[in-house]
mmCIF file of C-alpha atoms in Angstrom:
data_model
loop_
_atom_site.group_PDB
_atom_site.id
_atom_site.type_symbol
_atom_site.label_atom_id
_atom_site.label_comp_id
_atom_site.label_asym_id
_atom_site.label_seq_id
_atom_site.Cartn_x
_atom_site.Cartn_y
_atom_site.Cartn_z
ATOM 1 C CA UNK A 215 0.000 0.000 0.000
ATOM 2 C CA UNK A 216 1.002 3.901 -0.606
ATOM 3 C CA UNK A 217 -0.356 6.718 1.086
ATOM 4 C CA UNK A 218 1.258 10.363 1.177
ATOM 5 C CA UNK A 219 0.518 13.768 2.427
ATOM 6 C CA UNK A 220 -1.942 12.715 5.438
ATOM 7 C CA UNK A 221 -0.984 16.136 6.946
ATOM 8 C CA UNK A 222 -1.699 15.405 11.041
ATOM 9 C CA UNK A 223 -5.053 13.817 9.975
ATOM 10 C CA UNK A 224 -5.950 11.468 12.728
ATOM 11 C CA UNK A 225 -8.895 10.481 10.896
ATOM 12 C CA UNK A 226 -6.993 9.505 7.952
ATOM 13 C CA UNK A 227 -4.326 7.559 9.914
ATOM 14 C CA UNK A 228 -7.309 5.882 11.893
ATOM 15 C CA UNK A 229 -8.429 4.649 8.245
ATOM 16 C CA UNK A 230 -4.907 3.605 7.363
ATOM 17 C CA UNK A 231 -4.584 1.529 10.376
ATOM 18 C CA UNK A 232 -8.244 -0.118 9.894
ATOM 19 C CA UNK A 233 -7.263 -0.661 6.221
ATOM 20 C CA UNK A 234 -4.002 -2.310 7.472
ATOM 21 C CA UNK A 235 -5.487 -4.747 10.051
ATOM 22 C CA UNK A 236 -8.455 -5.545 7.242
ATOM 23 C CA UNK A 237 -6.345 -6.709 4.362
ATOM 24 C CA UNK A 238 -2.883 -7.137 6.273
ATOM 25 C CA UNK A 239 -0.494 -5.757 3.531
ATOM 26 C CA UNK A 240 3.320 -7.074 3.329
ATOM 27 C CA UNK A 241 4.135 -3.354 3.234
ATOM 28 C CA UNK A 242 3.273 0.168 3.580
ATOM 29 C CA UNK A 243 4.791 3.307 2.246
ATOM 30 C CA UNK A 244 4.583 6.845 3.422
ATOM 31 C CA UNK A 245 5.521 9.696 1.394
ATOM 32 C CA UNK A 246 5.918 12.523 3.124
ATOM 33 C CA UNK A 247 3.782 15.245 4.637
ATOM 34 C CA UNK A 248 3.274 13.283 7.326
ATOM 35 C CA UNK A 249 2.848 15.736 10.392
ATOM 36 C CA UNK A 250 0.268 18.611 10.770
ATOM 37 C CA UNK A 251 0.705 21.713 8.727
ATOM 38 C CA UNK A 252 3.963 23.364 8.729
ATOM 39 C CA UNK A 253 6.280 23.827 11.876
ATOM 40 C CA UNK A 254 3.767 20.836 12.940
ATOM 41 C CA UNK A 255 6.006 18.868 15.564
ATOM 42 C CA UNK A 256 2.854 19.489 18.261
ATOM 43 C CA UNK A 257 -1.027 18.850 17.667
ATOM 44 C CA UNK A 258 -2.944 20.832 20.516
ATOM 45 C CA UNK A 259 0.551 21.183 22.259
ATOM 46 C CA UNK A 260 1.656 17.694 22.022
ATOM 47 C CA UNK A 261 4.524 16.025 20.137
ATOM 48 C CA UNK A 262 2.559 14.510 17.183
ATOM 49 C CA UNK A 263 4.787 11.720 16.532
ATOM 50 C CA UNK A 264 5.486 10.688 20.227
ATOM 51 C CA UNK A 265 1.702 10.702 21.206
ATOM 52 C CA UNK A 266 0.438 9.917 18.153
ATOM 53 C CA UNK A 267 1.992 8.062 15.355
ATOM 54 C CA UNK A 268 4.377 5.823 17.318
ATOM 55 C CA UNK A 269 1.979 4.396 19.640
ATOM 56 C CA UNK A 270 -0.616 3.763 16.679
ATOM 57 C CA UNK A 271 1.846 1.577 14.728
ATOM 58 C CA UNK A 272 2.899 0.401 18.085
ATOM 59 C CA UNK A 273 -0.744 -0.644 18.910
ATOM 60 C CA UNK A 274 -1.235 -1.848 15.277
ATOM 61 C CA UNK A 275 1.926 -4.109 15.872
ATOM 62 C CA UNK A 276 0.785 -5.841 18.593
ATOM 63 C CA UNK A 277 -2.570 -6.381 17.031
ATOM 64 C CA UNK A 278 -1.139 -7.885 14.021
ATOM 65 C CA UNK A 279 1.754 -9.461 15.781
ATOM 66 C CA UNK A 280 3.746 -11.586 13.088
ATOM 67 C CA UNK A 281 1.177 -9.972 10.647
ATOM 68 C CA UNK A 282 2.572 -6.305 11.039
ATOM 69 C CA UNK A 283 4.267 -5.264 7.685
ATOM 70 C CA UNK A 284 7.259 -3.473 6.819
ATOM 71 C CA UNK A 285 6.353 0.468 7.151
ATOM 72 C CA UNK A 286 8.559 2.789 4.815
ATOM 73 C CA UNK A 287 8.365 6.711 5.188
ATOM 74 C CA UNK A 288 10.250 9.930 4.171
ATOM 75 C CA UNK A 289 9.144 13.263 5.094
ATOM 76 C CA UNK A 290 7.855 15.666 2.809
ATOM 77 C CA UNK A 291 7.628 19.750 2.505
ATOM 78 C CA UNK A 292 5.188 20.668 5.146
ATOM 79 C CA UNK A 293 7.057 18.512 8.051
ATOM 80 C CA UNK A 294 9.908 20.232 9.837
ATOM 81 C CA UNK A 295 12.714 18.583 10.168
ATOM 82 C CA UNK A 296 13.413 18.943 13.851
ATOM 83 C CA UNK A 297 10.767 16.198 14.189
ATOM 84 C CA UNK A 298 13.494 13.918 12.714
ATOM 85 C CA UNK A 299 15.061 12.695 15.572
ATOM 86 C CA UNK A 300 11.812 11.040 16.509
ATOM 87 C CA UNK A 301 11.257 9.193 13.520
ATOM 88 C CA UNK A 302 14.360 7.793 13.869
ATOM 89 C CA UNK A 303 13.159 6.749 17.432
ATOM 90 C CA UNK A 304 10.321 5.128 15.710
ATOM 91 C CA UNK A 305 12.878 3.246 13.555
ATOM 92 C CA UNK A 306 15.134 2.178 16.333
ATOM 93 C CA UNK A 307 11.740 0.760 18.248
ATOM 94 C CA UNK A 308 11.275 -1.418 15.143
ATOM 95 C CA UNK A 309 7.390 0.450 13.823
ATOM 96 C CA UNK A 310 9.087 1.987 10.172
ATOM 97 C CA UNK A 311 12.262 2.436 8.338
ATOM 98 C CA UNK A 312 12.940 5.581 7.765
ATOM 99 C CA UNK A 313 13.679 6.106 4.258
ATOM 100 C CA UNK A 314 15.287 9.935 3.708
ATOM 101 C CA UNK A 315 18.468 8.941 1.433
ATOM 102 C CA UNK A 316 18.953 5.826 2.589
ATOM 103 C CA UNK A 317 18.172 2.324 0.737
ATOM 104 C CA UNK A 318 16.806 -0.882 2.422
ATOM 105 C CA UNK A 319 14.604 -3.046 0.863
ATOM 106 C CA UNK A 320 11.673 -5.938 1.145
ATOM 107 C CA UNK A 321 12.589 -9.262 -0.739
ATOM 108 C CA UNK A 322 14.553 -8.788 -3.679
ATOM 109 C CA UNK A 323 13.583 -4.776 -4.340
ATOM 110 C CA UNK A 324 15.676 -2.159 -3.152
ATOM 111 C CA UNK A 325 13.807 0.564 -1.781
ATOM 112 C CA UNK A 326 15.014 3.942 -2.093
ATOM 113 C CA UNK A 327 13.664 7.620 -0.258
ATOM 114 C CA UNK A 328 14.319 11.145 -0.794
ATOM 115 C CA UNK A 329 11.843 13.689 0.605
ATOM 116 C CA UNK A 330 13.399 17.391 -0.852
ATOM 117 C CA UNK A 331 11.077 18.888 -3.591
ATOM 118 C CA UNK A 332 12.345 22.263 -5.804
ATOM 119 C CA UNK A 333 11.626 26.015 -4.190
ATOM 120 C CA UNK A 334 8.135 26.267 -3.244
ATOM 121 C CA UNK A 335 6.391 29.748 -2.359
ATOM 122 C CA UNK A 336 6.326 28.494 1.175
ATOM 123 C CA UNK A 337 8.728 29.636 3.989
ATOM 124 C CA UNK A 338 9.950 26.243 5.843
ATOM 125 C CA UNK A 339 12.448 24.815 3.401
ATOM 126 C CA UNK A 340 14.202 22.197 5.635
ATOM 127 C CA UNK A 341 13.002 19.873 2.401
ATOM 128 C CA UNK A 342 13.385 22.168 -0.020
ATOM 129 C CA UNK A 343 16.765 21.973 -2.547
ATOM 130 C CA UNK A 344 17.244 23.879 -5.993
ATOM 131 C CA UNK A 345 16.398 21.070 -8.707
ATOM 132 C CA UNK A 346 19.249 21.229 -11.508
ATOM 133 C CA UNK A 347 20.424 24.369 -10.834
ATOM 134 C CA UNK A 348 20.599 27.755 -8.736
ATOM 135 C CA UNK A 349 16.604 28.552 -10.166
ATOM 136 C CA UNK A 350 14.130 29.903 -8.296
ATOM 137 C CA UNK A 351 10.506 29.859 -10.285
ATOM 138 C CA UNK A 352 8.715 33.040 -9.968
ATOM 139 C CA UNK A 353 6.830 33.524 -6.959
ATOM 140 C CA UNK A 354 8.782 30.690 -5.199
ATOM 141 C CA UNK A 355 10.541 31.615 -2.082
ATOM 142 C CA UNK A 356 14.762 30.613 -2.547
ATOM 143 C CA UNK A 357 16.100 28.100 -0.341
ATOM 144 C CA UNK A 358 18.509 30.481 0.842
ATOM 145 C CA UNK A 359 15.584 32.690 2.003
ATOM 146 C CA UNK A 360 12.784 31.306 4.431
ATOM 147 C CA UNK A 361 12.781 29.438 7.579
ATOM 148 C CA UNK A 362 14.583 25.905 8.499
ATOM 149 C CA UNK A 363 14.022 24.015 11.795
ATOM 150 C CA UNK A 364 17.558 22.853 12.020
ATOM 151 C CA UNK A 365 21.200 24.124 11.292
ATOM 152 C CA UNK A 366 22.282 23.499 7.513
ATOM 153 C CA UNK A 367 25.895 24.094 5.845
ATOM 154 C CA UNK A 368 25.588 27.332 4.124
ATOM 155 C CA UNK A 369 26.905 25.962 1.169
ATOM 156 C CA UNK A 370 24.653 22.925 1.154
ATOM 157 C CA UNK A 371 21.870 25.250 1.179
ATOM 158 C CA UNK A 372 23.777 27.795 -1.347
ATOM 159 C CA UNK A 373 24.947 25.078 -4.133
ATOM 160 C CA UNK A 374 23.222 21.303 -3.447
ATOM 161 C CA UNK A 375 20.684 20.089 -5.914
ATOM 162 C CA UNK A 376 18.160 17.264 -6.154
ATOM 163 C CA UNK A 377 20.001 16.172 -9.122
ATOM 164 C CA UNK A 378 23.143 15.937 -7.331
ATOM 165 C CA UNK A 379 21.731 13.867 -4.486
ATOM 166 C CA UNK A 380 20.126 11.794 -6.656
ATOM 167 C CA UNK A 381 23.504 10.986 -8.528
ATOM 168 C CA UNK A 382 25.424 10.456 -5.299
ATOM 169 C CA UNK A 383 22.650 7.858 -4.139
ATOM 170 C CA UNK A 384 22.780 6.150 -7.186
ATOM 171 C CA UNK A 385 26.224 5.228 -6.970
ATOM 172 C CA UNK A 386 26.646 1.377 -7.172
ATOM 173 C CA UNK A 387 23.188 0.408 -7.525
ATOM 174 C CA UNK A 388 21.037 -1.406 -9.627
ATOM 175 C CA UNK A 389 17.769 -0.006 -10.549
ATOM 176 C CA UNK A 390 16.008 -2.765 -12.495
ATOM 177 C CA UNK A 391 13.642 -3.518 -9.389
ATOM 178 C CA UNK A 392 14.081 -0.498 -7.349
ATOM 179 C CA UNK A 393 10.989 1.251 -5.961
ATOM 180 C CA UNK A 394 11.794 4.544 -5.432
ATOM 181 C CA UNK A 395 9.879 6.959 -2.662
ATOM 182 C CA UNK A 396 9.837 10.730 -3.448
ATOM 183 C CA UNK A 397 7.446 13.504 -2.242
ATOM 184 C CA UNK A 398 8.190 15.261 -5.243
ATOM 185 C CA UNK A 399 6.549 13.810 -8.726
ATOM 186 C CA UNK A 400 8.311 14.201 -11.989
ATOM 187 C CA UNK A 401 8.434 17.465 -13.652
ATOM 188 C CA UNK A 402 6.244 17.879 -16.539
ATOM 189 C CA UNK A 403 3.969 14.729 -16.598
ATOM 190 C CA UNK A 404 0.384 14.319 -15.183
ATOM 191 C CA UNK A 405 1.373 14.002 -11.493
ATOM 192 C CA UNK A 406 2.778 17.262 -11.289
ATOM 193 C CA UNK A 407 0.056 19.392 -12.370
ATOM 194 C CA UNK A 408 -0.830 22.365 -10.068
ATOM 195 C CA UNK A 409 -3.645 24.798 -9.907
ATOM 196 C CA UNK A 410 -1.888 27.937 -11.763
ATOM 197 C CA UNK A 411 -3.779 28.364 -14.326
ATOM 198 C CA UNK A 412 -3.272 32.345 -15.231
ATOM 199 C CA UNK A 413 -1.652 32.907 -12.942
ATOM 200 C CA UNK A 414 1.476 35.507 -13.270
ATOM 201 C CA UNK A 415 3.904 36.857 -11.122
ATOM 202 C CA UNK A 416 5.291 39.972 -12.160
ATOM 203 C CA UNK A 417 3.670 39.914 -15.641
ATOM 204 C CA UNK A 418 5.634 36.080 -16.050
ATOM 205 C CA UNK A 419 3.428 33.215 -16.597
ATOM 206 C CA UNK A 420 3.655 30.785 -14.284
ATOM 207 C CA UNK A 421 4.690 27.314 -15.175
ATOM 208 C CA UNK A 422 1.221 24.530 -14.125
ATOM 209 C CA UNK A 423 3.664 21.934 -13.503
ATOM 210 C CA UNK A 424 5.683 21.767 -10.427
ATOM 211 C CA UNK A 425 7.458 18.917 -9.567
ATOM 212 C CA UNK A 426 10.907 18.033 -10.056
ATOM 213 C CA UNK A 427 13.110 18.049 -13.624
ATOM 214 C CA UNK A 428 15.706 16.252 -11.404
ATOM 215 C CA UNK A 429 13.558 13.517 -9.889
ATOM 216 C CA UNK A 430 12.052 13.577 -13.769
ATOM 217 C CA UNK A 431 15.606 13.144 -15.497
ATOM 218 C CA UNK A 432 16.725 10.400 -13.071
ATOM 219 C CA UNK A 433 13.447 8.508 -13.887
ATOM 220 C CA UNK A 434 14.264 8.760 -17.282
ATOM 221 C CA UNK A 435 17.877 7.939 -16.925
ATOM 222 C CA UNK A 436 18.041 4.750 -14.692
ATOM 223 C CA UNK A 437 14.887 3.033 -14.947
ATOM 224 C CA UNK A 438 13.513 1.847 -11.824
ATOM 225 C CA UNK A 439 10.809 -0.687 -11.359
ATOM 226 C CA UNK A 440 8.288 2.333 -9.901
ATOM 227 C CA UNK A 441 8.255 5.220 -7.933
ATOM 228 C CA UNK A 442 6.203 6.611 -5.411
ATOM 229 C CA UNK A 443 4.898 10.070 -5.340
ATOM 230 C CA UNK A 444 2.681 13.057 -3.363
ATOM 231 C CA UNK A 445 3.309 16.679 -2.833
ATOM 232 C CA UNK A 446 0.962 18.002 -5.526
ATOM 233 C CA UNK A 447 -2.945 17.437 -4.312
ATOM 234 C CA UNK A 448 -4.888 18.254 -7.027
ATOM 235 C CA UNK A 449 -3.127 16.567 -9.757
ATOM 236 C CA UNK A 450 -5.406 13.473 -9.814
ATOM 237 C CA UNK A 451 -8.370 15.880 -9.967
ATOM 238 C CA UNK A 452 -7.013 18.011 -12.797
ATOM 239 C CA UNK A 453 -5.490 15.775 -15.029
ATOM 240 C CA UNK A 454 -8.075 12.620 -14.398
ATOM 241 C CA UNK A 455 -5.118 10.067 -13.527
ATOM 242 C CA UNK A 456 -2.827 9.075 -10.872
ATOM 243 C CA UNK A 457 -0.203 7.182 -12.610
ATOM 244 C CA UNK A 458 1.836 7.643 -15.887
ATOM 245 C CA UNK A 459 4.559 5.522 -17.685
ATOM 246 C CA UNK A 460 8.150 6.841 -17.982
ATOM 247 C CA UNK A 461 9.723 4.306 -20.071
ATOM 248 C CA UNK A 462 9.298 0.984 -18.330
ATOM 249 C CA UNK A 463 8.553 2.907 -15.020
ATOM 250 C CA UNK A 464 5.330 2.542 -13.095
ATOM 251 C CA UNK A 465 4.854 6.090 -11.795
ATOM 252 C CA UNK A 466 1.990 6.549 -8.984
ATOM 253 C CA UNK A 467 0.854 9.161 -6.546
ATOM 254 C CA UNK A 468 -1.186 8.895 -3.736
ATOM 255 C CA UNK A 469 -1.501 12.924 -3.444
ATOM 256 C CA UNK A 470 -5.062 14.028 -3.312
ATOM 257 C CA UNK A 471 -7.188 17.314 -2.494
ATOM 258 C CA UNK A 472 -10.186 16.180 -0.655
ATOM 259 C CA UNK A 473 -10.611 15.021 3.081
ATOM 260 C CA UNK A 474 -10.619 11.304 2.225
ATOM 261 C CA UNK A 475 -7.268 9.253 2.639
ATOM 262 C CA UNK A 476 -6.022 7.913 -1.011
ATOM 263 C CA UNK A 477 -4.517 4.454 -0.709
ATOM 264 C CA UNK A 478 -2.634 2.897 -3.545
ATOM 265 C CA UNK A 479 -2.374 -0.639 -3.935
ATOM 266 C CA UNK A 480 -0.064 -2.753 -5.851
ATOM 267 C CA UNK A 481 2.087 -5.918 -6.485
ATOM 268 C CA UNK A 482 5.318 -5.464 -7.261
ATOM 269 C CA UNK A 483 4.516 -8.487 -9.484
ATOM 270 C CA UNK A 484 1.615 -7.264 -11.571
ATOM 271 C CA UNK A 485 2.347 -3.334 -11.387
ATOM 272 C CA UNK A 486 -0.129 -2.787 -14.568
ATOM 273 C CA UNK A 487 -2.802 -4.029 -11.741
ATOM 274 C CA UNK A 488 -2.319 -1.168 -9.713
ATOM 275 C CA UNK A 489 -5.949 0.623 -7.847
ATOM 276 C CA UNK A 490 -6.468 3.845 -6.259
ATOM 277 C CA UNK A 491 -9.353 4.121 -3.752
ATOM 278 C CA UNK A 492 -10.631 7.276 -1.931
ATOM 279 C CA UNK A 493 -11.549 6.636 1.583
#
């Protein structure tokens, strides 16, 4: 299963769980925007994932018992990065593996995360990295400019790129059945289609698609199995699909616009058999 961008929504977690213990999955994947709205490390004053999430997989664990599946998450945009230290707690308690450039895998697929998405128009950019170059899209806010949660090398922030993180975590891997777990979808295709039409900033168009030339490129370039996607809501809605073909890869997203949770579901088998449901 593949869910992303639950934002804090205990009701849609609640449903995740129930569809979990229902229909007992070998894994789950969690793409980012995870936590409630922006700086959201508390929910009514409390540390979201120490009283929330961790004790719900925790209870869901002992439910399940032997039946409990491998959880894989990244965080996305909207989660601050401070939070971090307790999702590696969550890790080290055995609930998820926490994905952020790092591989593991289930069976014989590599699994691969990477959270960062290109300059946004929002201030917290602890996710936020210039794509293939030092570009800022008009009315996006720099990632030099804005508001991080944590310390970062100036010069990480000045001169790294998705593209250049990508290449330095594809180094001596094989991508033939890799599933790869971004919150940012590929630049230019149907999962990256925002709700811009019109608009202009400055008298400049802006550009309706929003993801990631980077995460695009690499796609294109090495060929994994499928990737995983979120970040952009309404992209289901506007374009009428949730998954496209680039090349031989199954591309999905699990992003979506209205109160319901979207799960994905697929066999890494029978990818063509994918489903989306709205619940």
């Amino acid at each position: 299963m593949f869910v992303s961008d639950l934002h804090g929504s205990t009701n849609r977690y609640l449903k995740l769980a129930s569809v979990i213990e229902e229909e007992r999955p070998n894994a789950v994947f969690l793409g980012g925007d995870l936590l409630p709205n922006h700086w959201g490390a508390t929910l009514a004053g409390r540390d979201f994932v120490g009283d929330f999430l961790a004790p719900e997989f925790r209870r869901l664990r002992s439910t399940l018992g032997a039946g409990y599946p491998r959880i894989f998450l990244i965080p996305g945009n909207d989660d601050d990065r401070s939070v971090e230290p307790s999702f590696f707690g969550g890790e080290n308690d055995g609930l998820w593996s926490y994905l952020h450039e790092r591989w593991d895998s289930i069976g014989s697929f590599p699994v691969l995360g990477y959270s960062c998405v290109p300059p946004t128009p929002f201030q917290l950019k602890d996710w936020e990295r210039y794509d293939v170059s030092r570009y800022t899209d008009p009315g996006c806010v720099s990632p030099e400019l804005g508001v991080r949660t944590v310390p970062v090398d100036p010069d990480v922030i000045r001169f790294g790129t998705i593209a250049g993180d990508l290449e330095h975590l594809a180094t001596g891997h094989d991508f033939e059945r890799a599933i790869l777990l971004f919150h940012s979808p590929p630049y230019g295709t149907a999962l990256d289609r925002a709700a811009l039409d019109g608009r202009t900033v400055d008298h400049v168009p802006v550009d309706v698609h929003v993801g990631s030339i980077a995460v695009q490129r690499f796609i294109e370039k090495r060929q994994p199995l499928a990737t995983l996607h979120g970040h952009i809501h309404e992209a289901p809605r506007i374009t009428g699909t949730w998954r496209v073909m680039i090349g031989r890869t199954h591309c999905l997203t699990a992003a979506h616009d209205g109160p319901e949770l979207a799960v994905v579901r697929f066999d890494l088998d029978d990818l063509d058999s994918a489903t989306r449901e709205l619940m």
